[in-house]
Amino acid sequence: MIEPDLTASETDAGTRKVPTQLRARATVDAILQAAESIVTHKGYEYATTNYIAKVAGVSIGTVYQYFPKKEAIIRALIESTIINSCAKMREQLLADLHKPLAHAMPLHVALRLKMHRAHSLVLLRLPKNITKLSTAHEQLTPETFLYTTIHAFFNHHREEIMVENLETAILVCEYLVVGAISRYLQDGSQKITEEEFIEQVSAATVRYLTSSSNPHAKPVTRDQKIIAKS
Amino acid sequence: MIEPDLTASETDAGTRKVPTQLRARATVDAILQAAESIVTHKGYEYATTNYIAKVAGVSIGTVYQYFPKKEAIIRALIESTIINSCAKMREQLLADLHKPLAHAMPLHVALRLKMHRAHSLVLLRLPKNITKLSTAHEQLTPETFLYTTIHAFFNHHREEIMVENLETAILVCEYLVVGAISRYLQDGSQKITEEEFIEQVSAATVRYLTSSSNPHAKPVTRDQKIIAKS
Amino acid sequence: MIEPDLTASETDAGTRKVPTQLRARATVDAILQAAESIVTHKGYEYATTNYIAKVAGVSIGTVYQYFPKKEAIIRALIESTIINSCAKMREQLLADLHKPLAHAMPLHVALRLKMHRAHSLVLLRLPKNITKLSTAHEQLTPETFLYTTIHAFFNHHREEIMVENLETAILVCEYLVVGAISRYLQDGSQKITEEEFIEQVSAATVRYLTSSSNPHAKPVTRDQKIIAKS
Amino acid sequence: MIEPDLTASETDAGTRKVPTQLRARATVDAILQAAESIVTHKGYEYATTNYIAKVAGVSIGTVYQYFPKKEAIIRALIESTIINSCAKMREQLLADLHKPLAHAMPLHVALRLKMHRAHSLVLLRLPKNITKLSTAHEQLTPETFLYTTIHAFFNHHREEIMVENLETAILVCEYLVVGAISRYLQDGSQKITEEEFIEQVSAATVRYLTSSSNPHAKPVTRDQKIIAKS
DNA sequence: GATGAATGAGCTTTCATTCAT
DNA sequence: AATGAATGAAAGCTCATTCAT
C-alpha cells in the first residue's frame, strides 16, 4: 500500500484520526485508479469487483468498506474524473477569455481532446452505457459542470457570434466538438493527425459561430457566401 | 452474415430445401429482432441468450443452432443493421447527388439522425463498448460501408468545397455529423428541437466545407481555393 | 438423477412434455429433500444453496432454475412438509372422530409427535426463526391448515368439553400439545419415555377439556375438586 | 461468564484495578445488551459482530478483547439472561411456596410469560437454533437452573399432586407451561388475552397435577393417591 | 488496552453454453 | 432440427476475524 504517514510529520501532534484518514483516502484513491485503469485498458466488462481489488492491491472486503456496491465505485470514478477534468478546462477557458474565438477555440478543442483521450471511456461511455447509472447521472456530465463557464466564455465573444440564439450556439458547439472528439477517439484509424483534427474541428466550430445563422436571409453573410461560392 | 447466399437459393426451383431455409431465415430474423429489441428497450445487460431466445419465441438450443456463441448474435445484429441502414443512406445520397450541398446536407443529416435514432444502440454503442467485439469489427462501421458513396457525393460537390484535402473534409464531416448526432441522441434533455438540430448541424457542416480554410483572410480565400483547385 | 422414464411406459404415446415434467418434478423433489435433510441433520446454517445442490445431486444452476432465491427453497420445503403432515393428521382426526376424547387424544398426540419428530426443524423452527420468511408464513402453519378439521373434531366432542368457549379450548390445547411436543423434542435428555410423554400430555389435555372451566364456580366440578383436595 | 468473580474483586479495598474492572464490566454489559437488543428487535441474522460493536458503542477490536469469538458473545448473553431470569423466578417460587397450587400456579405462569416475553428469543430460540451452540449448552437451560427450586416447590405441594411420579409431573408441567408460553409468544395472532392465557394454562396444569392419573376412575383415584403416597 | 482498516473464505446468484431426449 | 433441463465458472457481496497503529 501507499505510505500511510507521508505527511505525518506535519501533524505529528495531531489526532490519531489524521493518519487514519490519510490511509483511507489512499485506499479509496487506489481503488478508483484501479477501476479507471481496468475500464480504460481492458474494458468495462473486466472491471469486476474482485479484479479491481486485486489491481488496487487491497482485499475485496476493503473495497466494500468504502463503496457499498460496485455501482458506487463507477459512480465515484465518473464523478472524480469529471470534476478534475472540468476544473482544468474551466481554468483554461477563463484564461483564454480575452483571446479571439479563432485563437481560443483550437486551444479549447486541444485540451478537451487531451482530457477525453485520458479518460475517454470514463467521460464518454460509462455514464450512458451502464443502464443502472444513467438515472443518477443525468446531470453529472462535463457539460453540466462546465455550463456556467462555457456560457461566460461565449457571452464574452457574443459580438463575434452570428448565431441568434446563444443557447443554441453553445449546445450545437458542444455537440459538434465533443461528438467529433468522441468519434475521433473511437476511430482507431490514424487517417488524420491530432493537430490537423484540432485545427479542422476548431475551424468548423468557429465558422459555424461566426457566419450568419441564416445564410439565405442576412445580406452581409449572403454577400460573403456569394463571393465564396462564385 | 450467417447465410450470405440465402436469397440466391430461393430461386432454386422450389426444392424441399426452400421451406427449410425460409424457416431458418425466419428463425435467424426472429433472434436478431429479439436481440435488437432487448438491447434498445432494456439495455445490453438484459440481452442474455436465454432471454433473447424467449423473446424470439424459440428455445435456447435453437439459438445455438444458428449462432455458435452470443458474440455471434451481436455481431450479426450489428452487421445487418449497418447493412440495412447504409443501403438506405446510400440510396438517398445518390438521389441527392445533384442538389447543392446546402440542400442535400440537411436531408442527409436528417436521414442519419433517423437511422441512428432507430438503431442508436446498435450503431453507436454496441460495437465499441463490447471489448470482445471490437477487434473483429474495426472495419464493420457505417463509415466503412458508406465510404465509397460518400466519397462520390463529396467529389460531385468538389467545387463547392473549399477544404483543400477532400479526404480530410470527408473525415471531419463524418466526425462532426455522426458525433453530433450521437451526442444529441444520448443527451435526453430536449433543449433543442430535432428540426433545429438538423438545421444547425447541417449549417455548420456546410459552412465548414464551403468557407475558406483560413477564416481570417477575407476574399482572398476564394483565390486560394481557385489556386488550390487549379 | 432419478430415472426419468419410470412411468414412461404408461404414457408412451403421450406428449414429450410428460417425461420432461416428471424429470423436473424429480429434480425439485431432490432439492427439497436435500434441503430438509441438511436442515434436520446439520442445521439451518449449513443449508447453503451450493450444499443443497450438492446433496441433491444437481448443479447450483439447476437449483436456480426452479427456485428464484434461496428463501423460495425453504418456503417450498415448509409448505410441502406442512401440507403432507397435515394431510395425515387430518385423516387420523377424522378417523378418530367417533372415539371418546380420552381415546382419540393419545392417538392424536402420538401422531403429532411423530410428525414433529420427523420434521421438527421444518415445522417448528424454520418458519419463525428466519425473519425474512415470517411475514409470508404467518398463515402457513400446521394450525391454520388443520384448523377446520380440529374444529370439527372438537365440535364433535362438544358435550365432553367443559370449557365454555370452544375457540379458547382449541387454542389452548394447540398451545399445550404442540408446545409440549416441541419442548420434548428439543430436550434431548431422555428423562421420560415417548409412551409416557404421550400418555401424560394427553391426560393433561383431556383433563383440561373435561373439567369445568372455572373450578371455583361450577358446583359439580367443585365437588370433585373438594374431594380431590381433601 | 467471562469474569465470574468480578463482584468479589470489587471488595478488594479499592486498588487501581477496580475502576479498570468496572470499565471492563461496563463494556461487557454494553456488548451483551447490544447483542440482545439486536437479536430481539432485528433478528439473529442481523447480529453481526461489527453491528454489535457499533450498537454497543465500542470498536470491533474491543469486542474481540472480551470475547474470543462471536459464539462466546451469544453464549454469554444466553447465560446471563438465564441467570437473571431464573433468579427472579426462583425468588417468586420460594415466596409462593405456601400458597395452594391453584393460587401459586397462575403467578408462576404469569412471571414465566413475562420473562419469556422479555427475552423470548434469547431463552427460546438462540440456544437450540444455533447448532454450534447446542453442544455446549445442553445443560444451560432455565430448566436446569431452576430444577432444585421447582423440585422444592412441587415437593411442598406433594399432597395436592395426584401424579404418582413426581419427577414425571415436574417434567410434564415444564413441557406444558414453557411449551405453551413459547407457542403463544410465537403466535402473533391475538386470539386470546394474556390474562386468559395465563388462567387457562394454569388451570390445565393444576388439573393435570391434581386429577387422578386415571381420568375414568371416579373417586377411587383419591384412594390411589393415598396408596401411592403412603 | 483500544481502535478500525484490512482480510479473505465463502455465500447467493447469474448466464453462456452443453447435451440427452 | 428443436427442445429445455442441466451445467458450472465466475460475479457481487458479507462478515467473522486479525493486526498494525
CSV table of N, CA and C in Angstrom, one decimal, chain A residues 42-46 102-103 121 123-125 128-132 143 163 165 168 171-172 174-180 182-184 186-189 191-192 196-197 199-201 203-216 225 227-230, chain B residues 42-46 100 102-103 121 123-125 128-132 143 160 162-163 165 168 171-172 174-180 182-184 186-189 191-192 196-197 199-201 203-204 206-216 219 222 225:
chain,number,residue,atom,x,y,z
A,42,LYS,N,-8.8,-2.4,-20.4
A,42,LYS,CA,-9.3,-3.7,-20.7
A,42,LYS,C,-10.8,-3.7,-21.0
A,43,GLY,N,-11.5,-2.7,-20.6
A,43,GLY,CA,-12.9,-2.6,-20.9
A,43,GLY,C,-13.8,-2.8,-19.7
A,44,TYR,N,-14.9,-2.2,-19.7
A,44,TYR,CA,-15.8,-2.2,-18.6
A,44,TYR,C,-16.1,-3.7,-18.1
A,45,GLU,N,-16.3,-4.6,-19.1
A,45,GLU,CA,-16.6,-5.9,-18.7
A,45,GLU,C,-15.6,-6.6,-17.8
A,46,TYR,N,-14.4,-6.1,-17.8
A,46,TYR,CA,-13.3,-6.7,-17.0
A,46,TYR,C,-13.3,-6.0,-15.6
A,102,ALA,N,-11.1,32.6,-32.7
A,102,ALA,CA,-10.3,31.8,-33.6
A,102,ALA,C,-9.0,31.3,-33.0
A,103,HIS,N,-8.6,32.0,-31.9
A,103,HIS,CA,-7.4,31.6,-31.2
A,103,HIS,C,-7.7,30.7,-30.0
A,121,LEU,N,-13.0,6.6,-21.9
A,121,LEU,CA,-14.1,5.6,-21.5
A,121,LEU,C,-14.9,6.1,-20.4
A,123,LEU,N,-15.4,9.3,-19.4
A,123,LEU,CA,-16.2,10.5,-19.7
A,123,LEU,C,-17.3,10.2,-20.8
A,124,LEU,N,-17.0,9.3,-21.7
A,124,LEU,CA,-17.9,9.2,-22.8
A,124,LEU,C,-18.8,8.0,-22.7
A,125,ARG,N,-18.2,6.9,-22.2
A,125,ARG,CA,-19.0,5.7,-22.4
A,125,ARG,C,-19.7,5.2,-21.2
A,128,LYS,N,-23.5,6.6,-20.0
A,128,LYS,CA,-24.7,6.3,-20.7
A,128,LYS,C,-24.9,4.9,-21.0
A,129,ASN,N,-23.8,4.1,-20.9
A,129,ASN,CA,-24.0,2.7,-21.3
A,129,ASN,C,-24.4,1.8,-20.2
A,130,ILE,N,-24.1,2.2,-19.0
A,130,ILE,CA,-24.5,1.4,-17.8
A,130,ILE,C,-25.9,1.9,-17.4
A,131,THR,N,-26.9,1.1,-17.8
A,131,THR,CA,-28.2,1.5,-17.6
A,131,THR,C,-28.5,1.9,-16.1
A,132,LYS,N,-27.9,1.1,-15.2
A,132,LYS,CA,-28.2,1.4,-13.8
A,132,LYS,C,-27.7,2.8,-13.4
A,143,GLU,N,-20.7,18.6,-19.4
A,143,GLU,CA,-21.4,19.7,-19.9
A,143,GLU,C,-22.1,20.5,-18.8
A,163,VAL,N,-24.8,33.5,-34.7
A,163,VAL,CA,-26.0,32.7,-34.4
A,163,VAL,C,-26.9,33.5,-33.4
A,165,ASN,N,-29.5,32.7,-31.4
A,165,ASN,CA,-29.8,32.2,-30.1
A,165,ASN,C,-28.5,31.7,-29.5
A,168,THR,N,-28.6,28.0,-28.2
A,168,THR,CA,-28.5,27.1,-29.3
A,168,THR,C,-27.0,26.9,-29.8
A,171,LEU,N,-25.1,24.9,-27.3
A,171,LEU,CA,-25.5,23.5,-27.4
A,171,LEU,C,-24.9,22.8,-28.6
A,172,VAL,N,-25.1,23.4,-29.7
A,172,VAL,CA,-24.6,22.8,-31.0
A,172,VAL,C,-23.1,22.7,-31.0
A,174,GLU,N,-21.2,22.3,-28.4
A,174,GLU,CA,-20.9,21.2,-27.6
A,174,GLU,C,-21.1,19.8,-28.3
A,175,TYR,N,-22.2,19.7,-29.0
A,175,TYR,CA,-22.5,18.5,-29.7
A,175,TYR,C,-21.4,18.3,-30.8
A,176,LEU,N,-21.0,19.3,-31.5
A,176,LEU,CA,-20.1,19.2,-32.6
A,176,LEU,C,-18.7,18.8,-32.0
A,177,VAL,N,-18.2,19.6,-31.1
A,177,VAL,CA,-16.9,19.4,-30.6
A,177,VAL,C,-16.7,18.1,-29.8
A,178,VAL,N,-17.6,17.9,-28.8
A,178,VAL,CA,-17.5,16.6,-28.1
A,178,VAL,C,-17.8,15.4,-28.9
A,179,GLY,N,-18.8,15.6,-29.8
A,179,GLY,CA,-19.1,14.4,-30.7
A,179,GLY,C,-18.0,14.1,-31.6
A,180,ALA,N,-17.4,15.1,-32.2
A,180,ALA,CA,-16.3,14.8,-33.1
A,180,ALA,C,-15.1,14.2,-32.4
A,182,SER,N,-15.2,12.5,-29.7
A,182,SER,CA,-15.6,11.1,-29.3
A,182,SER,C,-15.4,10.1,-30.5
A,183,ARG,N,-15.9,10.6,-31.6
A,183,ARG,CA,-15.8,9.7,-32.8
A,183,ARG,C,-14.3,9.5,-33.2
A,184,TYR,N,-13.6,10.6,-33.1
A,184,TYR,CA,-12.2,10.6,-33.5
A,184,TYR,C,-11.4,9.6,-32.6
A,186,GLN,N,-12.7,7.1,-30.9
A,186,GLN,CA,-13.2,5.7,-31.1
A,186,GLN,C,-12.6,5.2,-32.4
A,187,ASP,N,-12.4,6.0,-33.3
A,187,ASP,CA,-11.9,5.6,-34.6
A,187,ASP,C,-10.4,5.4,-34.6
A,188,GLY,N,-10.0,4.2,-34.4
A,188,GLY,CA,-8.6,3.9,-34.2
A,188,GLY,C,-7.8,4.3,-35.4
A,189,SER,N,-8.4,4.3,-36.6
A,189,SER,CA,-7.6,4.5,-37.8
A,189,SER,C,-7.0,5.9,-37.8
A,191,LYS,N,-6.2,8.3,-39.7
A,191,LYS,CA,-6.2,8.9,-41.0
A,191,LYS,C,-5.9,10.4,-41.0
A,192,ILE,N,-5.9,10.9,-39.8
A,192,ILE,CA,-5.6,12.3,-39.7
A,192,ILE,C,-4.8,12.6,-38.4
A,196,GLU,N,-4.1,18.3,-37.0
A,196,GLU,CA,-5.0,18.6,-38.1
A,196,GLU,C,-6.4,18.5,-37.6
A,197,PHE,N,-6.7,17.4,-36.9
A,197,PHE,CA,-8.0,17.2,-36.3
A,197,PHE,C,-8.5,18.5,-35.5
A,199,GLU,N,-7.3,21.5,-35.6
A,199,GLU,CA,-7.4,22.6,-36.5
A,199,GLU,C,-8.7,22.6,-37.2
A,200,GLN,N,-9.1,21.5,-37.8
A,200,GLN,CA,-10.3,21.4,-38.7
A,200,GLN,C,-11.5,21.5,-37.8
A,201,VAL,N,-11.6,20.9,-36.7
A,201,VAL,CA,-12.8,20.9,-35.9
A,201,VAL,C,-12.9,22.4,-35.3
A,203,ALA,N,-11.8,25.1,-36.7
A,203,ALA,CA,-12.3,25.9,-37.8
A,203,ALA,C,-13.7,25.7,-38.1
A,204,ALA,N,-14.2,24.5,-38.1
A,204,ALA,CA,-15.6,24.2,-38.4
A,204,ALA,C,-16.5,24.9,-37.3
A,205,THR,N,-16.1,24.9,-36.1
A,205,THR,CA,-16.8,25.4,-35.0
A,205,THR,C,-16.8,27.0,-35.1
A,206,VAL,N,-15.7,27.5,-35.3
A,206,VAL,CA,-15.6,29.0,-35.4
A,206,VAL,C,-16.4,29.5,-36.6
A,207,ARG,N,-16.3,28.8,-37.7
A,207,ARG,CA,-17.1,29.2,-38.9
A,207,ARG,C,-18.6,29.1,-38.6
A,208,TYR,N,-19.0,28.0,-37.9
A,208,TYR,CA,-20.4,27.9,-37.6
A,208,TYR,C,-20.8,29.1,-36.7
A,209,LEU,N,-20.0,29.5,-35.8
A,209,LEU,CA,-20.4,30.5,-34.9
A,209,LEU,C,-20.4,31.9,-35.5
A,210,THR,N,-19.4,32.1,-36.4
A,210,THR,CA,-19.2,33.5,-36.9
A,210,THR,C,-19.9,33.8,-38.2
A,211,SER,N,-20.4,32.7,-38.9
A,211,SER,CA,-21.2,33.0,-40.0
A,211,SER,C,-22.6,33.4,-39.6
A,212,SER,N,-23.4,34.0,-40.4
A,212,SER,CA,-24.7,34.4,-40.0
A,212,SER,C,-25.5,33.1,-39.9
A,213,SER,N,-26.5,33.0,-39.0
A,213,SER,CA,-27.2,31.8,-38.8
A,213,SER,C,-28.1,31.4,-39.9
A,214,ASN,N,-28.6,32.4,-40.6
A,214,ASN,CA,-29.4,32.0,-41.8
A,214,ASN,C,-28.8,32.5,-43.0
A,215,PRO,N,-28.1,31.7,-43.7
A,215,PRO,CA,-27.3,32.1,-44.9
A,215,PRO,C,-28.1,32.7,-46.0
A,216,HIS,N,-29.4,32.4,-46.0
A,216,HIS,CA,-30.3,32.9,-47.1
A,216,HIS,C,-30.8,34.3,-46.8
A,225,LYS,N,-21.1,34.8,-48.8
A,225,LYS,CA,-21.3,33.5,-49.3
A,225,LYS,C,-21.3,33.5,-50.8
A,227,ILE,N,-19.7,35.5,-52.6
A,227,ILE,CA,-18.3,35.6,-53.0
A,227,ILE,C,-17.6,34.3,-53.0
A,228,ALA,N,-17.8,33.6,-51.8
A,228,ALA,CA,-17.2,32.3,-51.6
A,228,ALA,C,-17.6,31.3,-52.7
A,229,LYS,N,-18.9,31.5,-53.1
A,229,LYS,CA,-19.4,30.5,-54.0
A,229,LYS,C,-19.1,30.7,-55.4
A,230,SER,N,-18.9,32.0,-55.7
A,230,SER,CA,-18.7,32.3,-57.2
A,230,SER,C,-17.4,31.7,-57.7
B,42,LYS,N,-34.3,-2.3,-23.3
B,42,LYS,CA,-33.9,-2.6,-21.9
B,42,LYS,C,-32.5,-2.4,-21.6
B,43,GLY,N,-31.7,-2.4,-22.6
B,43,GLY,CA,-30.2,-2.3,-22.4
B,43,GLY,C,-29.4,-3.5,-22.6
B,44,TYR,N,-28.2,-3.4,-23.0
B,44,TYR,CA,-27.4,-4.5,-23.4
B,44,TYR,C,-27.3,-5.5,-22.2
B,45,GLU,N,-27.2,-5.1,-21.0
B,45,GLU,CA,-27.1,-6.0,-19.9
B,45,GLU,C,-28.3,-7.0,-19.8
B,46,TYR,N,-29.4,-6.6,-20.4
B,46,TYR,CA,-30.5,-7.5,-20.3
B,46,TYR,C,-30.5,-8.6,-21.5
B,100,PRO,N,-27.5,21.1,-54.6
B,100,PRO,CA,-26.4,21.8,-53.9
B,100,PRO,C,-26.2,21.3,-52.5
B,102,ALA,N,-25.9,22.8,-49.7
B,102,ALA,CA,-26.8,23.4,-48.7
B,102,ALA,C,-28.2,22.8,-48.7
B,103,HIS,N,-28.6,22.2,-49.8
B,103,HIS,CA,-29.9,21.5,-49.8
B,103,HIS,C,-29.8,20.0,-49.4
B,121,LEU,N,-28.4,2.3,-30.3
B,121,LEU,CA,-27.5,1.5,-29.5
B,121,LEU,C,-26.7,0.5,-30.4
B,123,LEU,N,-25.9,0.9,-33.5
B,123,LEU,CA,-24.9,1.5,-34.4
B,123,LEU,C,-23.8,2.2,-33.6
B,124,LEU,N,-24.1,2.7,-32.5
B,124,LEU,CA,-23.2,3.6,-31.8
B,124,LEU,C,-22.5,2.9,-30.6
B,125,ARG,N,-23.3,2.2,-29.9
B,125,ARG,CA,-22.7,1.7,-28.6
B,125,ARG,C,-22.2,0.3,-28.6
B,128,LYS,N,-18.3,-0.6,-30.0
B,128,LYS,CA,-17.1,-0.2,-29.4
B,128,LYS,C,-17.1,-0.5,-27.9
B,129,ASN,N,-18.3,-0.8,-27.3
B,129,ASN,CA,-18.3,-1.0,-25.9
B,129,ASN,C,-18.1,-2.4,-25.5
B,130,ILE,N,-18.4,-3.3,-26.4
B,130,ILE,CA,-18.1,-4.7,-26.0
B,130,ILE,C,-16.7,-5.0,-26.6
B,131,THR,N,-15.8,-4.9,-25.6
B,131,THR,CA,-14.4,-5.1,-26.0
B,131,THR,C,-14.1,-6.3,-26.9
B,132,LYS,N,-14.8,-7.4,-26.5
B,132,LYS,CA,-14.5,-8.6,-27.3
B,132,LYS,C,-14.9,-8.5,-28.8
B,143,GLU,N,-19.3,4.0,-41.5
B,143,GLU,CA,-18.4,4.8,-42.3
B,143,GLU,C,-17.8,3.9,-43.4
B,160,GLU,N,-17.8,23.2,-54.8
B,160,GLU,CA,-18.3,24.0,-53.6
B,160,GLU,C,-17.4,24.0,-52.4
B,162,MET,N,-14.2,24.2,-50.1
B,162,MET,CA,-13.0,25.0,-50.0
B,162,MET,C,-11.9,24.3,-49.3
B,163,VAL,N,-12.2,23.2,-48.5
B,163,VAL,CA,-11.2,22.5,-47.8
B,163,VAL,C,-10.3,21.8,-48.9
B,165,ASN,N,-7.9,19.4,-48.8
B,165,ASN,CA,-7.8,17.9,-48.8
B,165,ASN,C,-9.2,17.3,-48.7
B,168,THR,N,-9.7,14.7,-45.9
B,168,THR,CA,-9.8,15.3,-44.6
B,168,THR,C,-11.2,15.9,-44.4
B,171,LEU,N,-13.6,13.1,-43.7
B,171,LEU,CA,-13.4,12.5,-42.4
B,171,LEU,C,-14.0,13.5,-41.3
B,172,VAL,N,-13.6,14.7,-41.4
B,172,VAL,CA,-14.1,15.7,-40.4
B,172,VAL,C,-15.6,15.8,-40.4
B,174,GLU,N,-17.7,13.5,-41.3
B,174,GLU,CA,-18.2,12.4,-40.6
B,174,GLU,C,-18.1,12.5,-39.1
B,175,TYR,N,-17.0,12.9,-38.6
B,175,TYR,CA,-16.8,13.1,-37.2
B,175,TYR,C,-17.8,14.1,-36.7
B,176,LEU,N,-18.0,15.2,-37.4
B,176,LEU,CA,-18.9,16.2,-36.9
B,176,LEU,C,-20.3,15.8,-36.9
B,177,VAL,N,-20.8,15.2,-38.0
B,177,VAL,CA,-22.2,14.9,-38.1
B,177,VAL,C,-22.5,13.7,-37.2
B,178,VAL,N,-21.8,12.6,-37.4
B,178,VAL,CA,-22.1,11.5,-36.6
B,178,VAL,C,-21.9,11.7,-35.1
B,179,GLY,N,-20.8,12.4,-34.8
B,179,GLY,CA,-20.6,12.8,-33.4
B,179,GLY,C,-21.7,13.6,-32.8
B,180,ALA,N,-22.1,14.6,-33.5
B,180,ALA,CA,-23.1,15.5,-33.0
B,180,ALA,C,-24.4,14.7,-32.8
B,182,SER,N,-24.8,11.6,-32.4
B,182,SER,CA,-24.6,10.7,-31.2
B,182,SER,C,-24.8,11.4,-29.9
B,183,ARG,N,-24.2,12.5,-29.8
B,183,ARG,CA,-24.3,13.3,-28.5
B,183,ARG,C,-25.8,13.7,-28.3
B,184,TYR,N,-26.3,14.2,-29.4
B,184,TYR,CA,-27.7,14.7,-29.3
B,184,TYR,C,-28.6,13.6,-28.9
B,186,GLN,N,-27.8,10.9,-27.2
B,186,GLN,CA,-27.5,10.5,-25.8
B,186,GLN,C,-28.0,11.5,-24.8
B,187,ASP,N,-28.0,12.8,-25.2
B,187,ASP,CA,-28.4,13.9,-24.3
B,187,ASP,C,-30.0,13.9,-24.3
B,188,GLY,N,-30.5,13.3,-23.4
B,188,GLY,CA,-32.0,13.2,-23.3
B,188,GLY,C,-32.7,14.6,-23.3
B,189,SER,N,-32.0,15.5,-22.6
B,189,SER,CA,-32.6,16.8,-22.4
B,189,SER,C,-33.1,17.4,-23.8
B,191,LYS,N,-33.4,20.2,-25.2
B,191,LYS,CA,-33.1,21.7,-25.3
B,191,LYS,C,-33.2,22.3,-26.7
B,192,ILE,N,-33.3,21.4,-27.6
B,192,ILE,CA,-33.4,21.9,-29.0
B,192,ILE,C,-34.3,20.9,-29.8
B,196,GLU,N,-34.5,22.0,-35.6
B,196,GLU,CA,-33.4,23.0,-35.4
B,196,GLU,C,-32.0,22.3,-35.3
B,197,PHE,N,-32.0,21.2,-34.7
B,197,PHE,CA,-30.7,20.5,-34.6
B,197,PHE,C,-30.2,20.1,-36.0
B,199,GLU,N,-30.9,21.5,-38.8
B,199,GLU,CA,-30.6,22.8,-39.5
B,199,GLU,C,-29.2,23.3,-39.1
B,200,GLN,N,-29.0,23.3,-37.8
B,200,GLN,CA,-27.8,23.9,-37.2
B,200,GLN,C,-26.6,23.0,-37.6
B,201,VAL,N,-26.7,21.7,-37.5
B,201,VAL,CA,-25.6,20.9,-37.7
B,201,VAL,C,-25.3,20.9,-39.3
B,203,ALA,N,-25.9,23.4,-41.2
B,203,ALA,CA,-25.3,24.7,-41.5
B,203,ALA,C,-23.8,24.7,-41.1
B,204,ALA,N,-23.5,24.1,-40.0
B,204,ALA,CA,-22.1,24.1,-39.5
B,204,ALA,C,-21.3,23.3,-40.5
B,206,VAL,N,-21.9,22.6,-43.7
B,206,VAL,CA,-21.8,23.3,-45.0
B,206,VAL,C,-20.8,24.4,-44.9
B,207,ARG,N,-20.9,25.2,-43.8
B,207,ARG,CA,-20.0,26.3,-43.7
B,207,ARG,C,-18.6,25.9,-43.6
B,208,TYR,N,-18.4,24.8,-42.8
B,208,TYR,CA,-17.1,24.2,-42.7
B,208,TYR,C,-16.5,23.9,-44.1
B,209,LEU,N,-17.4,23.3,-44.9
B,209,LEU,CA,-16.9,22.8,-46.2
B,209,LEU,C,-16.7,24.0,-47.2
B,210,THR,N,-17.6,24.9,-47.1
B,210,THR,CA,-17.6,26.0,-48.1
B,210,THR,C,-16.9,27.2,-47.8
B,211,SER,N,-16.4,27.4,-46.5
B,211,SER,CA,-15.6,28.5,-46.2
B,211,SER,C,-14.2,28.3,-46.6
B,212,SER,N,-13.4,29.4,-46.7
B,212,SER,CA,-12.0,29.2,-47.0
B,212,SER,C,-11.3,28.6,-45.7
B,213,SER,N,-10.3,27.9,-45.9
B,213,SER,CA,-9.7,27.2,-44.8
B,213,SER,C,-9.0,28.2,-43.8
B,214,ASN,N,-8.8,29.5,-44.3
B,214,ASN,CA,-8.3,30.4,-43.3
B,214,ASN,C,-9.3,31.5,-43.1
B,215,PRO,N,-10.0,31.4,-42.0
B,215,PRO,CA,-11.2,32.3,-41.8
B,215,PRO,C,-10.8,33.8,-41.6
B,216,HIS,N,-9.5,34.1,-41.4
B,216,HIS,CA,-9.1,35.4,-41.2
B,216,HIS,C,-8.9,36.2,-42.5
B,219,PRO,N,-11.6,38.0,-48.8
B,219,PRO,CA,-12.0,37.4,-50.1
B,219,PRO,C,-10.9,36.6,-50.7
B,222,ARG,N,-11.0,32.9,-51.6
B,222,ARG,CA,-11.6,32.3,-52.9
B,222,ARG,C,-10.4,32.1,-53.9
B,225,LYS,N,-8.6,29.0,-53.1
B,225,LYS,CA,-9.3,27.9,-53.5
B,225,LYS,C,-9.1,27.6,-54.9
